[in-house]
PDB file of C-alpha atoms in Angstrom:
ATOM      1  CA  UNK A 272      79.555 168.102 199.631  1.00 42.00           C
ATOM      2  CA  UNK A 273      80.233 169.741 196.266  1.00 42.00           C
ATOM      3  CA  UNK A 274      76.542 169.647 195.375  1.00 46.00           C
ATOM      4  CA  UNK A 275      75.087 173.124 194.994  1.00 49.00           C
ATOM      5  CA  UNK A 276      71.611 174.419 194.254  1.00 47.00           C
ATOM      6  CA  UNK A 277      71.827 177.670 192.342  1.00 48.00           C
ATOM      7  CA  UNK A 278      68.906 179.698 191.085  1.00 47.00           C
ATOM      8  CA  UNK A 279      70.275 182.121 188.512  1.00 48.00           C
ATOM      9  CA  UNK A 280      68.010 185.138 188.727  1.00 42.00           C
ATOM     10  CA  UNK A 281      67.786 188.505 187.042  1.00 37.00           C
ATOM     11  CA  UNK A 282      68.186 189.923 190.542  1.00 38.00           C
ATOM     12  CA  UNK A 283      71.474 188.174 191.258  1.00 34.00           C
ATOM     13  CA  UNK A 284      73.633 190.265 193.581  1.00 34.00           C
ATOM     14  CA  UNK A 285      77.248 191.342 193.256  1.00 35.00           C
ATOM     15  CA  UNK A 286      78.464 188.633 195.626  1.00 37.00           C
ATOM     16  CA  UNK A 287      76.665 185.983 193.570  1.00 39.00           C
ATOM     17  CA  UNK A 288      78.202 187.503 190.435  1.00 41.00           C
ATOM     18  CA  UNK A 289      81.735 187.184 191.720  1.00 41.00           C
ATOM     19  CA  UNK A 290      81.252 183.600 192.861  1.00 43.00           C
ATOM     20  CA  UNK A 291      79.439 182.520 189.677  1.00 42.00           C
ATOM     21  CA  UNK A 292      82.396 183.589 187.559  1.00 42.00           C
ATOM     22  CA  UNK A 293      84.405 180.846 189.266  1.00 48.00           C
ATOM     23  CA  UNK A 294      81.892 178.108 188.444  1.00 52.00           C
ATOM     24  CA  UNK A 295      82.920 175.493 185.950  1.00 81.00           C
ATOM     25  CA  UNK A 296      79.375 174.676 184.855  1.00 94.00           C
ATOM     26  CA  UNK A 297      77.631 177.961 184.022  1.00 95.00           C
ATOM     27  CA  UNK A 298      77.909 181.731 184.317  1.00 93.00           C
ATOM     28  CA  UNK A 299      74.779 183.950 184.492  1.00 93.00           C
ATOM     29  CA  UNK A 300      75.015 186.773 181.954  1.00 93.00           C
ATOM     30  CA  UNK A 301      73.392 190.163 181.487  1.00 92.00           C
ATOM     31  CA  UNK A 302      72.451 190.660 177.833  1.00 93.00           C
ATOM     32  CA  UNK A 303      70.992 194.109 178.365  1.00 91.00           C
ATOM     33  CA  UNK A 304      67.312 193.178 178.004  1.00 95.00           C
ATOM     34  CA  UNK A 305      65.373 191.844 181.023  1.00 94.00           C
ATOM     35  CA  UNK A 306      62.495 190.867 178.698  1.00 97.00           C
ATOM     36  CA  UNK A 307      64.673 188.965 176.221  1.00 98.00           C
ATOM     37  CA  UNK A 308      63.125 185.543 176.875  1.00 97.00           C
ATOM     38  CA  UNK A 309      59.561 186.809 176.435  1.00 98.00           C
ATOM     39  CA  UNK A 310      60.451 188.583 173.189  1.00 98.00           C
ATOM     40  CA  UNK A 311      62.126 185.488 171.723  1.00 98.00           C
ATOM     41  CA  UNK A 312      59.175 183.369 172.874  1.00 98.00           C
ATOM     42  CA  UNK A 313      56.782 185.571 170.903  1.00 98.00           C
ATOM     43  CA  UNK A 314      58.984 185.183 167.814  1.00 98.00           C
ATOM     44  CA  UNK A 315      59.171 181.387 168.219  1.00 97.00           C
ATOM     45  CA  UNK A 316      55.408 181.031 168.742  1.00 97.00           C
ATOM     46  CA  UNK A 317      54.715 182.962 165.510  1.00 97.00           C
ATOM     47  CA  UNK A 318      57.420 181.253 163.426  1.00 96.00           C
ATOM     48  CA  UNK A 319      55.863 178.623 161.120  1.00 94.00           C
ATOM     49  CA  UNK A 320      58.693 176.120 161.558  1.00 93.00           C
ATOM     50  CA  UNK A 321      60.034 176.767 165.057  1.00 95.00           C
ATOM     51  CA  UNK A 322      56.583 176.732 166.631  1.00 96.00           C
ATOM     52  CA  UNK A 323      56.042 173.155 165.387  1.00 94.00           C
ATOM     53  CA  UNK A 324      58.906 171.933 167.579  1.00 93.00           C
ATOM     54  CA  UNK A 325      57.274 172.935 170.867  1.00 95.00           C
ATOM     55  CA  UNK A 326      56.186 169.722 172.549  1.00 92.00           C
ATOM     56  CA  UNK A 327      57.710 167.603 169.796  1.00 89.00           C
ATOM     57  CA  UNK A 328      58.901 164.110 170.789  1.00 86.00           C
ATOM     58  CA  UNK A 329      62.196 165.185 169.251  1.00 83.00           C
ATOM     59  CA  UNK A 330      63.791 167.098 172.136  1.00 88.00           C
ATOM     60  CA  UNK A 331      66.925 168.359 170.394  1.00 85.00           C
ATOM     61  CA  UNK A 332      66.720 170.047 167.003  1.00 87.00           C
ATOM     62  CA  UNK A 333      68.973 172.141 164.819  1.00 84.00           C
ATOM     63  CA  UNK A 334      67.240 174.628 162.525  1.00 88.00           C
ATOM     64  CA  UNK A 335      69.190 176.836 160.084  1.00 92.00           C
ATOM     65  CA  UNK A 336      70.551 180.004 161.673  1.00 94.00           C
ATOM     66  CA  UNK A 337      68.526 181.893 159.068  1.00 94.00           C
ATOM     67  CA  UNK A 338      65.372 180.833 160.958  1.00 95.00           C
ATOM     68  CA  UNK A 339      66.375 183.253 163.722  1.00 97.00           C
ATOM     69  CA  UNK A 340      67.897 186.184 161.831  1.00 94.00           C
ATOM     70  CA  UNK A 341      64.665 188.221 161.889  1.00 97.00           C
ATOM     71  CA  UNK A 342      64.436 187.870 165.678  1.00 98.00           C
ATOM     72  CA  UNK A 343      66.007 191.246 166.449  1.00 98.00           C
ATOM     73  CA  UNK A 344      66.129 190.791 170.261  1.00 98.00           C
ATOM     74  CA  UNK A 345      68.148 187.583 169.806  1.00 98.00           C
ATOM     75  CA  UNK A 346      70.429 189.133 167.191  1.00 97.00           C
ATOM     76  CA  UNK A 347      71.058 192.136 169.446  1.00 97.00           C
ATOM     77  CA  UNK A 348      71.786 189.881 172.434  1.00 96.00           C
ATOM     78  CA  UNK A 349      74.303 187.793 170.500  1.00 96.00           C
ATOM     79  CA  UNK A 350      75.970 190.884 169.042  1.00 94.00           C
ATOM     80  CA  UNK A 351      76.370 192.261 172.556  1.00 93.00           C
ATOM     81  CA  UNK A 352      78.935 189.527 173.274  1.00 92.00           C
ATOM     82  CA  UNK A 353      80.248 188.351 169.903  1.00 91.00           C
ATOM     83  CA  UNK A 354      78.950 188.765 166.394  1.00 93.00           C
ATOM     84  CA  UNK A 355      75.968 187.107 164.732  1.00 95.00           C
ATOM     85  CA  UNK A 356      78.380 185.940 162.021  1.00 94.00           C
ATOM     86  CA  UNK A 357      80.308 183.951 164.667  1.00 93.00           C
ATOM     87  CA  UNK A 358      77.408 181.523 165.180  1.00 93.00           C
ATOM     88  CA  UNK A 359      78.297 177.903 164.460  1.00 89.00           C
ATOM     89  CA  UNK A 360      74.728 176.671 164.909  1.00 90.00           C
ATOM     90  CA  UNK A 361      71.717 177.143 167.192  1.00 94.00           C
ATOM     91  CA  UNK A 362      70.163 174.252 169.066  1.00 92.00           C
ATOM     92  CA  UNK A 363      66.415 174.336 169.764  1.00 95.00           C
ATOM     93  CA  UNK A 364      65.513 172.353 172.863  1.00 94.00           C
ATOM     94  CA  UNK A 365      61.964 171.296 173.732  1.00 95.00           C
ATOM     95  CA  UNK A 366      62.033 168.950 176.701  1.00 95.00           C
ATOM     96  CA  UNK A 367      58.656 167.483 177.546  1.00 94.00           C
ATOM     97  CA  UNK A 368      58.081 166.239 181.096  1.00 94.00           C
ATOM     98  CA  UNK A 369      59.890 162.961 181.649  1.00 89.00           C
ATOM     99  CA  UNK A 370      62.367 163.329 178.769  1.00 90.00           C
ATOM    100  CA  UNK A 371      65.853 163.135 180.274  1.00 91.00           C
ATOM    101  CA  UNK A 372      69.135 162.641 178.418  1.00 89.00           C
ATOM    102  CA  UNK A 373      72.263 162.487 180.586  1.00 92.00           C
ATOM    103  CA  UNK A 374      75.054 163.517 178.235  1.00 90.00           C
ATOM    104  CA  UNK A 375      78.001 165.716 177.435  1.00 88.00           C
ATOM    105  CA  UNK A 376      78.891 167.409 174.168  1.00 83.00           C
ATOM    106  CA  UNK A 377      82.190 166.831 172.412  1.00 71.00           C
ATOM    107  CA  UNK A 378      81.700 168.207 168.918  1.00 61.00           C
ATOM    108  CA  UNK A 379      82.922 171.755 169.303  1.00 64.00           C
ATOM    109  CA  UNK A 380      86.236 173.559 169.794  1.00 73.00           C
ATOM    110  CA  UNK A 381      84.844 175.917 172.445  1.00 81.00           C
ATOM    111  CA  UNK A 382      83.277 174.644 175.653  1.00 87.00           C
ATOM    112  CA  UNK A 383      80.938 177.602 176.294  1.00 92.00           C
ATOM    113  CA  UNK A 384      77.530 178.099 174.681  1.00 93.00           C
ATOM    114  CA  UNK A 385      75.030 180.909 175.178  1.00 96.00           C
ATOM    115  CA  UNK A 386      71.878 179.285 176.566  1.00 97.00           C
ATOM    116  CA  UNK A 387      68.672 181.320 176.748  1.00 98.00           C
ATOM    117  CA  UNK A 388      65.428 180.287 178.493  1.00 98.00           C
ATOM    118  CA  UNK A 389      62.397 180.749 176.254  1.00 97.00           C
ATOM    119  CA  UNK A 390      59.230 179.058 177.553  1.00 97.00           C
ATOM    120  CA  UNK A 391      58.474 177.355 180.887  1.00 97.00           C
ATOM    121  CA  UNK A 392      62.053 177.278 182.167  1.00 97.00           C
ATOM    122  CA  UNK A 393      61.968 178.941 185.608  1.00 95.00           C
ATOM    123  CA  UNK A 394      60.794 175.860 187.518  1.00 95.00           C
ATOM    124  CA  UNK A 395      62.977 173.446 185.580  1.00 96.00           C
ATOM    125  CA  UNK A 396      66.627 172.758 186.237  1.00 96.00           C
ATOM    126  CA  UNK A 397      69.764 171.335 184.708  1.00 97.00           C
ATOM    127  CA  UNK A 398      71.677 168.901 186.877  1.00 97.00           C
ATOM    128  CA  UNK A 399      75.454 168.629 186.540  1.00 97.00           C
ATOM    129  CA  UNK A 400      77.334 165.442 187.347  1.00 96.00           C
ATOM    130  CA  UNK A 401      80.769 164.053 188.002  1.00 95.00           C
ATOM    131  CA  UNK A 402      81.599 160.525 186.866  1.00 94.00           C
ATOM    132  CA  UNK A 403      82.046 157.958 189.588  1.00 95.00           C
ATOM    133  CA  UNK A 404      85.591 156.569 189.961  1.00 94.00           C
ATOM    134  CA  UNK A 405      86.574 154.407 187.014  1.00 91.00           C
ATOM    135  CA  UNK A 406      83.518 155.280 184.916  1.00 90.00           C
ATOM    136  CA  UNK A 407      83.681 156.553 181.342  1.00 84.00           C
ATOM    137  CA  UNK A 408      80.908 157.564 178.962  1.00 76.00           C
ATOM    138  CA  UNK A 409      78.536 154.829 177.875  1.00 68.00           C
ATOM    139  CA  UNK A 410      77.860 155.115 174.139  1.00 63.00           C
ATOM    140  CA  UNK A 411      77.278 157.774 171.499  1.00 57.00           C
ATOM    141  CA  UNK A 412      73.606 158.631 171.850  1.00 52.00           C
ATOM    142  CA  UNK A 413      71.012 156.649 169.944  1.00 49.00           C
ATOM    143  CA  UNK A 414      68.058 158.318 171.673  1.00 49.00           C
ATOM    144  CA  UNK A 415      65.024 158.702 169.450  1.00 43.00           C
ATOM    145  CA  UNK A 416      64.453 162.091 171.075  1.00 46.00           C
ATOM    146  CA  UNK A 417      67.562 163.473 169.385  1.00 50.00           C
ATOM    147  CA  UNK A 418      67.096 164.612 165.798  1.00 47.00           C
ATOM    148  CA  UNK A 419      68.780 162.491 163.172  1.00 39.00           C
ATOM    149  CA  UNK A 420      71.945 164.240 162.074  1.00 43.00           C
ATOM    150  CA  UNK A 421      72.559 165.951 165.421  1.00 49.00           C
ATOM    151  CA  UNK A 422      75.582 164.197 166.850  1.00 56.00           C
ATOM    152  CA  UNK A 423      78.443 164.996 169.163  1.00 67.00           C
ATOM    153  CA  UNK A 424      76.757 163.671 172.302  1.00 76.00           C
ATOM    154  CA  UNK A 425      78.070 161.045 174.674  1.00 84.00           C
ATOM    155  CA  UNK A 426      75.456 159.550 176.979  1.00 88.00           C
ATOM    156  CA  UNK A 427      75.890 158.373 180.558  1.00 91.00           C
ATOM    157  CA  UNK A 428      73.861 156.031 182.734  1.00 91.00           C
ATOM    158  CA  UNK A 429      72.549 157.062 186.139  1.00 93.00           C
ATOM    159  CA  UNK A 430      74.660 154.429 187.862  1.00 93.00           C
ATOM    160  CA  UNK A 431      77.873 155.960 186.421  1.00 94.00           C
ATOM    161  CA  UNK A 432      77.536 159.457 187.872  1.00 95.00           C
ATOM    162  CA  UNK A 433      76.835 161.589 190.932  1.00 97.00           C
ATOM    163  CA  UNK A 434      75.030 164.928 190.941  1.00 97.00           C
ATOM    164  CA  UNK A 435      77.157 167.892 192.067  1.00 96.00           C
ATOM    165  CA  UNK A 436      75.094 170.970 191.163  1.00 96.00           C
ATOM    166  CA  UNK A 437      71.728 172.217 189.906  1.00 95.00           C
ATOM    167  CA  UNK A 438      70.987 175.284 187.811  1.00 95.00           C
ATOM    168  CA  UNK A 439      67.440 176.655 187.827  1.00 94.00           C
ATOM    169  CA  UNK A 440      67.055 178.255 184.424  1.00 95.00           C
ATOM    170  CA  UNK A 441      65.694 181.771 185.024  1.00 94.00           C
ATOM    171  CA  UNK A 442      68.083 183.912 182.950  1.00 95.00           C
ATOM    172  CA  UNK A 443      70.597 183.553 180.089  1.00 96.00           C
ATOM    173  CA  UNK A 444      73.840 181.799 180.956  1.00 95.00           C
ATOM    174  CA  UNK A 445      77.143 180.856 179.458  1.00 94.00           C
ATOM    175  CA  UNK A 446      76.847 177.092 179.660  1.00 95.00           C
ATOM    176  CA  UNK A 447      79.747 174.660 179.787  1.00 93.00           C
ATOM    177  CA  UNK A 448      78.633 172.048 177.259  1.00 90.00           C
ATOM    178  CA  UNK A 449      81.590 169.772 178.014  1.00 88.00           C
ATOM    179  CA  UNK A 450      80.184 168.901 181.450  1.00 92.00           C
ATOM    180  CA  UNK A 451      77.950 165.898 182.087  1.00 94.00           C
ATOM    181  CA  UNK A 452      74.462 167.344 182.423  1.00 95.00           C
ATOM    182  CA  UNK A 453      70.760 166.614 182.101  1.00 95.00           C
ATOM    183  CA  UNK A 454      67.601 168.721 181.884  1.00 96.00           C
ATOM    184  CA  UNK A 455      64.885 167.908 184.420  1.00 96.00           C
ATOM    185  CA  UNK A 456      61.387 169.188 183.784  1.00 96.00           C
ATOM    186  CA  UNK A 457      59.044 168.522 186.734  1.00 96.00           C
ATOM    187  CA  UNK A 458      56.261 170.677 185.242  1.00 96.00           C
ATOM    188  CA  UNK A 459      53.374 169.537 183.045  1.00 96.00           C
ATOM    189  CA  UNK A 460      54.402 171.540 179.959  1.00 96.00           C
ATOM    190  CA  UNK A 461      57.360 171.477 177.514  1.00 96.00           C
ATOM    191  CA  UNK A 462      60.449 173.456 178.505  1.00 97.00           C
ATOM    192  CA  UNK A 463      61.831 175.401 175.520  1.00 97.00           C
ATOM    193  CA  UNK A 464      65.272 177.008 175.281  1.00 97.00           C
ATOM    194  CA  UNK A 465      67.956 177.936 172.777  1.00 97.00           C
ATOM    195  CA  UNK A 466      71.648 177.085 172.862  1.00 95.00           C
ATOM    196  CA  UNK A 467      73.752 179.336 170.634  1.00 95.00           C
ATOM    197  CA  UNK A 468      77.053 177.695 169.709  1.00 92.00           C
ATOM    198  CA  UNK A 469      79.716 180.190 168.649  1.00 91.00           C
ATOM    199  CA  UNK A 470      83.065 180.054 166.863  1.00 90.00           C
ATOM    200  CA  UNK A 471      84.664 182.176 169.565  1.00 87.00           C
ATOM    201  CA  UNK A 472      85.565 182.000 173.263  1.00 88.00           C
ATOM    202  CA  UNK A 473      82.352 183.286 174.843  1.00 89.00           C
ATOM    203  CA  UNK A 474      83.785 183.456 178.349  1.00 87.00           C
ATOM    204  CA  UNK A 475      86.644 185.658 177.180  1.00 89.00           C
ATOM    205  CA  UNK A 476      84.276 187.829 175.114  1.00 88.00           C
ATOM    206  CA  UNK A 477      81.839 188.259 177.993  1.00 86.00           C
ATOM    207  CA  UNK A 478      84.586 189.146 180.463  1.00 85.00           C
ATOM    208  CA  UNK A 479      85.799 191.778 177.975  1.00 85.00           C
ATOM    209  CA  UNK A 480      82.253 193.139 177.691  1.00 81.00           C
ATOM    210  CA  UNK A 481      81.925 193.379 181.472  1.00 79.00           C
ATOM    211  CA  UNK A 482      85.267 195.148 181.669  1.00 79.00           C
ATOM    212  CA  UNK A 483      84.114 197.758 179.154  1.00 72.00           C
ATOM    213  CA  UNK A 484      80.805 198.555 180.876  1.00 60.00           C
TER     214      UNK A 484
END
């Protein structure tokens, strides 16, 4: 079976590192700060606009990049791989228990995003899927849980797909947004994360960074 259960951890070993770089769905990354998620969480909780989105029925939101520019830990993390000026936009995800959107993105030239866990992510997971033979995407999303104006999603039904892998979200990853995927939150609290979409090839940039360290 191709299905894999992978817990990306800050303690991932060298053999996990080498195998993860071959994955098509995600690549765990070291952004130089083991407390990055906690630091960004503190910023989000104090931010007058971002904090309102936690637990919102709108699961997927896009705030101006300027909302994050004073979050130095995030700026430093992004600049470690690319440049803050390369950001296309930043998605703010707040998935309450039971909110599930099976989808793939198709609105961007580059397939990799930098996804960072923020609040209540460690016991949640993203499932990745392959389409069943002969199946194609259902319809552009009309979910009420997706903010008006945020497009570029194609939704899939459960009967069109099969699960092939799970990623437990315990550290930042390069995330392949072109895959079919869905967040699952079995906890009792919202799961908050950021997805930084860049105008550059993040995989290539990160491999260059690793080669220089």
